[in-house]
Amino acid sequence: MRMFLLRRPAQGVARRLAIAVLAVAAVSVSASSAHAASSTTCTGSSAVSYSPGLTNTQRTVTFSETDTFSSCVSTDTSLTAGVSSVTVTLPGASCNGGGIFPPSSYTIFWNNGQSSTMTLTVTDVIVGGIEQATGVGTVTSGEFTGGLVTIVWLFPVPNPLQCMTSQGITSQSGTMALQITVAP
């Protein structure tokens, strides 16, 4: 998976995140209209660091990400926020490609003391200077077990000249939206 995150919001990022949230919310509304479902929808921010930094040369890079879900609306009224941290080793990573992103679980620790562990399949595209990574999968344990999950991360692509330096790109940040729906 190729991940580029931003330090400052780029034009259109907020609009693209709003569109992603509305699309995810539309799925939730149509599901809840058919029958009662438990769900949560969140927005937040994502911060990633690379060690060593990403350059134009392929090498093994450690990718550490912290996602903060700061604004959640849920059928579980005690759930208002959450956090997730993951560290992955990416062989063959560079500014030209993220290398091989090994399958791993993703766990969100909620403010109410619960957690949700999920398995995600991630796709990644860059359009108009914005990278959109989309994770789709299922909650395998914890709160919302069996629920369908979609997470959309948006990251402006950094200046490619940074990839030519010996330090490379060492950090980025972006925005994200999450939707989990469990049908009864």
mmCIF file of C-alpha atoms in Angstrom:
data_model
loop_
_atom_site.group_PDB
_atom_site.id
_atom_site.type_symbol
_atom_site.label_atom_id
_atom_site.label_comp_id
_atom_site.label_asym_id
_atom_site.label_seq_id
_atom_site.Cartn_x
_atom_site.Cartn_y
_atom_site.Cartn_z
ATOM 1 C CA MET A 1 0.000 0.000 0.000
ATOM 2 C CA ARG A 2 1.365 3.408 -0.890
ATOM 3 C CA MET A 3 0.683 5.966 1.803
ATOM 4 C CA PHE A 4 1.478 9.672 1.516
ATOM 5 C CA LEU A 5 0.101 11.911 4.207
ATOM 6 C CA LEU A 6 0.103 15.705 4.464
ATOM 7 C CA ARG A 7 1.463 18.230 6.911
ATOM 8 C CA ARG A 8 -0.975 20.986 5.893
ATOM 9 C CA PRO A 9 -4.454 20.529 4.418
ATOM 10 C CA ALA A 10 -4.441 20.892 0.646
ATOM 11 C CA GLN A 11 -7.295 22.481 -1.268
ATOM 12 C CA GLY A 12 -10.150 20.101 -1.756
ATOM 13 C CA VAL A 13 -9.203 17.708 1.067
ATOM 14 C CA ALA A 14 -12.051 18.842 3.310
ATOM 15 C CA ARG A 15 -14.478 18.667 0.366
ATOM 16 C CA ARG A 16 -13.317 15.152 -0.570
ATOM 17 C CA LEU A 17 -13.592 13.997 3.047
ATOM 18 C CA ALA A 18 -17.087 15.479 3.280
ATOM 19 C CA ILE A 19 -18.072 13.595 0.114
ATOM 20 C CA ALA A 20 -16.614 10.364 1.550
ATOM 21 C CA VAL A 21 -18.499 10.889 4.841
ATOM 22 C CA LEU A 22 -21.754 11.575 2.980
ATOM 23 C CA ALA A 23 -21.291 8.462 0.833
ATOM 24 C CA VAL A 24 -20.582 6.361 3.913
ATOM 25 C CA ALA A 25 -23.552 7.931 5.739
ATOM 26 C CA ALA A 26 -25.827 7.154 2.775
ATOM 27 C CA VAL A 27 -24.942 3.475 3.152
ATOM 28 C CA SER A 28 -25.817 3.729 6.841
ATOM 29 C CA VAL A 29 -29.136 5.495 6.220
ATOM 30 C CA SER A 30 -30.243 2.980 3.592
ATOM 31 C CA ALA A 31 -29.274 0.101 5.889
ATOM 32 C CA SER A 32 -31.099 1.579 8.889
ATOM 33 C CA SER A 33 -34.185 2.357 6.816
ATOM 34 C CA ALA A 34 -34.590 -1.316 5.957
ATOM 35 C CA HIS A 35 -34.296 -2.474 9.593
ATOM 36 C CA ALA A 36 -32.672 -1.451 12.857
ATOM 37 C CA ALA A 37 -28.897 -1.762 12.846
ATOM 38 C CA SER A 38 -26.104 -0.824 15.204
ATOM 39 C CA SER A 39 -23.576 1.508 13.672
ATOM 40 C CA THR A 40 -21.006 4.220 14.132
ATOM 41 C CA THR A 41 -19.751 6.938 11.819
ATOM 42 C CA CYS A 42 -16.589 8.891 12.647
ATOM 43 C CA THR A 43 -14.279 11.482 11.159
ATOM 44 C CA GLY A 44 -10.777 12.263 12.297
ATOM 45 C CA SER A 45 -7.129 12.642 11.462
ATOM 46 C CA SER A 46 -4.225 10.374 10.602
ATOM 47 C CA ALA A 47 -0.487 10.856 11.206
ATOM 48 C CA VAL A 48 2.137 8.616 9.604
ATOM 49 C CA SER A 49 5.900 8.397 10.021
ATOM 50 C CA TYR A 50 8.408 6.519 7.868
ATOM 51 C CA SER A 51 11.788 5.240 9.079
ATOM 52 C CA PRO A 52 13.956 5.568 7.126
ATOM 53 C CA GLY A 53 12.183 8.207 5.032
ATOM 54 C CA LEU A 54 10.688 7.424 1.635
ATOM 55 C CA THR A 55 13.019 8.266 -1.269
ATOM 56 C CA ASN A 56 13.105 7.326 -4.955
ATOM 57 C CA THR A 57 15.128 4.213 -4.047
ATOM 58 C CA GLN A 58 13.262 1.090 -2.942
ATOM 59 C CA ARG A 59 14.147 -0.075 0.572
ATOM 60 C CA THR A 60 12.554 -1.596 3.650
ATOM 61 C CA VAL A 61 10.703 1.105 5.581
ATOM 62 C CA THR A 62 8.877 0.982 8.912
ATOM 63 C CA PHE A 63 5.485 2.639 8.562
ATOM 64 C CA SER A 64 3.895 3.853 11.837
ATOM 65 C CA GLU A 65 0.386 5.313 11.776
ATOM 66 C CA THR A 66 -1.813 6.826 14.483
ATOM 67 C CA ASP A 67 -5.454 7.457 13.610
ATOM 68 C CA THR A 68 -7.585 9.641 15.888
ATOM 69 C CA PHE A 69 -11.352 9.311 15.541
ATOM 70 C CA SER A 70 -12.374 12.579 17.190
ATOM 71 C CA SER A 71 -15.973 12.945 16.102
ATOM 72 C CA CYS A 72 -18.213 9.854 16.251
ATOM 73 C CA VAL A 73 -21.974 9.415 16.068
ATOM 74 C CA SER A 74 -23.069 5.946 17.149
ATOM 75 C CA THR A 75 -26.055 3.854 18.133
ATOM 76 C CA ASP A 76 -23.898 3.170 21.223
ATOM 77 C CA THR A 77 -24.307 6.589 22.822
ATOM 78 C CA SER A 78 -21.282 6.017 25.095
ATOM 79 C CA LEU A 79 -19.026 5.892 22.021
ATOM 80 C CA THR A 80 -17.880 9.362 20.917
ATOM 81 C CA ALA A 81 -14.201 8.922 19.943
ATOM 82 C CA GLY A 82 -11.442 6.370 19.384
ATOM 83 C CA VAL A 83 -7.802 5.821 18.486
ATOM 84 C CA SER A 84 -5.798 3.268 16.533
ATOM 85 C CA SER A 85 -2.046 2.784 16.131
ATOM 86 C CA VAL A 86 -0.322 0.385 13.774
ATOM 87 C CA THR A 87 3.311 -0.273 12.825
ATOM 88 C CA VAL A 88 4.139 -2.260 9.697
ATOM 89 C CA THR A 89 7.382 -3.101 7.883
ATOM 90 C CA LEU A 90 7.120 -2.420 4.150
ATOM 91 C CA PRO A 91 9.762 -4.156 1.991
ATOM 92 C CA GLY A 92 10.473 -2.374 -1.306
ATOM 93 C CA ALA A 93 8.873 0.940 -0.301
ATOM 94 C CA SER A 94 9.727 4.158 -2.136
ATOM 95 C CA CYS A 95 8.113 7.413 -3.236
ATOM 96 C CA ASN A 96 7.140 5.561 -6.407
ATOM 97 C CA GLY A 97 5.363 2.733 -4.619
ATOM 98 C CA GLY A 98 4.508 1.698 -1.098
ATOM 99 C CA GLY A 99 6.022 -1.751 -1.370
ATOM 100 C CA ILE A 100 4.194 -4.816 -0.181
ATOM 101 C CA PHE A 101 1.606 -4.046 2.503
ATOM 102 C CA PRO A 102 1.263 -7.257 4.492
ATOM 103 C CA PRO A 103 -2.192 -8.277 5.703
ATOM 104 C CA SER A 104 -2.753 -7.314 9.309
ATOM 105 C CA SER A 105 -5.602 -6.578 11.645
ATOM 106 C CA TYR A 106 -6.620 -3.057 12.575
ATOM 107 C CA THR A 107 -7.955 -2.291 16.068
ATOM 108 C CA ILE A 108 -9.755 0.830 17.233
ATOM 109 C CA PHE A 109 -9.801 1.508 20.981
ATOM 110 C CA TRP A 110 -12.990 3.429 21.790
ATOM 111 C CA ASN A 111 -13.415 6.056 24.528
ATOM 112 C CA ASN A 112 -16.017 3.822 26.263
ATOM 113 C CA GLY A 113 -13.436 1.137 27.102
ATOM 114 C CA GLN A 114 -14.476 -1.133 24.208
ATOM 115 C CA SER A 115 -12.466 -1.965 21.085
ATOM 116 C CA SER A 116 -13.190 -3.174 17.553
ATOM 117 C CA THR A 117 -10.704 -5.397 15.711
ATOM 118 C CA MET A 118 -11.202 -5.680 11.968
ATOM 119 C CA THR A 119 -9.630 -7.179 8.882
ATOM 120 C CA LEU A 120 -9.374 -4.733 5.974
ATOM 121 C CA THR A 121 -8.600 -4.967 2.288
ATOM 122 C CA VAL A 122 -6.999 -1.673 1.273
ATOM 123 C CA THR A 123 -6.985 -0.044 -2.163
ATOM 124 C CA ASP A 124 -5.026 3.087 -2.923
ATOM 125 C CA VAL A 125 -5.368 5.630 -5.741
ATOM 126 C CA ILE A 126 -3.965 9.089 -6.420
ATOM 127 C CA VAL A 127 -6.194 11.559 -8.254
ATOM 128 C CA GLY A 128 -5.582 15.293 -8.636
ATOM 129 C CA GLY A 129 -2.760 15.393 -6.093
ATOM 130 C CA ILE A 130 -4.800 13.613 -3.409
ATOM 131 C CA GLU A 131 -4.135 10.056 -2.311
ATOM 132 C CA GLN A 132 -7.240 8.129 -1.282
ATOM 133 C CA ALA A 133 -6.714 4.873 0.584
ATOM 134 C CA THR A 134 -9.915 2.905 1.183
ATOM 135 C CA GLY A 135 -10.134 0.002 3.618
ATOM 136 C CA VAL A 136 -13.156 -2.304 3.383
ATOM 137 C CA GLY A 137 -13.738 -5.317 5.616
ATOM 138 C CA THR A 138 -15.420 -6.867 8.620
ATOM 139 C CA VAL A 139 -15.193 -6.361 12.382
ATOM 140 C CA THR A 140 -13.870 -9.711 13.657
ATOM 141 C CA SER A 141 -14.047 -9.077 17.424
ATOM 142 C CA GLY A 142 -15.137 -6.555 20.031
ATOM 143 C CA GLU A 143 -17.823 -3.930 19.682
ATOM 144 C CA PHE A 144 -19.686 -4.209 16.355
ATOM 145 C CA THR A 145 -18.509 -7.820 15.739
ATOM 146 C CA GLY A 146 -19.748 -8.951 12.330
ATOM 147 C CA GLY A 147 -20.193 -5.377 11.147
ATOM 148 C CA LEU A 148 -19.180 -4.147 7.739
ATOM 149 C CA VAL A 149 -16.535 -1.432 7.891
ATOM 150 C CA THR A 150 -15.299 1.197 5.447
ATOM 151 C CA ILE A 151 -12.476 3.614 6.235
ATOM 152 C CA VAL A 152 -11.400 6.327 3.786
ATOM 153 C CA TRP A 153 -8.081 8.131 4.329
ATOM 154 C CA LEU A 154 -7.235 11.269 2.307
ATOM 155 C CA PHE A 155 -3.643 12.481 2.040
ATOM 156 C CA PRO A 156 -2.275 15.266 -0.184
ATOM 157 C CA VAL A 157 0.804 13.997 -1.998
ATOM 158 C CA PRO A 158 3.936 15.837 -0.751
ATOM 159 C CA ASN A 159 6.418 17.650 -2.940
ATOM 160 C CA PRO A 160 8.209 15.009 -5.075
ATOM 161 C CA LEU A 161 11.483 16.944 -4.680
ATOM 162 C CA GLN A 162 11.572 15.686 -1.061
ATOM 163 C CA CYS A 163 11.956 12.174 -2.488
ATOM 164 C CA MET A 164 15.300 13.188 -4.019
ATOM 165 C CA THR A 165 16.864 14.123 -0.685
ATOM 166 C CA SER A 166 18.820 11.651 1.447
ATOM 167 C CA GLN A 167 16.323 12.083 4.315
ATOM 168 C CA GLY A 168 13.278 11.624 2.076
ATOM 169 C CA ILE A 169 9.717 11.922 3.311
ATOM 170 C CA THR A 170 9.612 11.032 7.001
ATOM 171 C CA SER A 171 6.078 12.081 7.981
ATOM 172 C CA GLN A 172 2.684 13.074 6.636
ATOM 173 C CA SER A 173 -0.823 13.695 7.954
ATOM 174 C CA GLY A 174 -4.314 13.584 6.548
ATOM 175 C CA THR A 175 -7.998 13.168 7.264
ATOM 176 C CA MET A 176 -10.285 10.143 7.404
ATOM 177 C CA ALA A 177 -13.851 8.913 7.676
ATOM 178 C CA LEU A 178 -15.107 5.625 9.154
ATOM 179 C CA GLN A 179 -18.423 3.772 8.896
ATOM 180 C CA ILE A 180 -19.305 0.512 10.678
ATOM 181 C CA THR A 181 -22.750 -1.041 10.230
ATOM 182 C CA VAL A 182 -24.032 -4.251 11.860
ATOM 183 C CA ALA A 183 -27.289 -5.585 10.415
ATOM 184 C CA PRO A 184 -29.578 -7.298 12.950
#
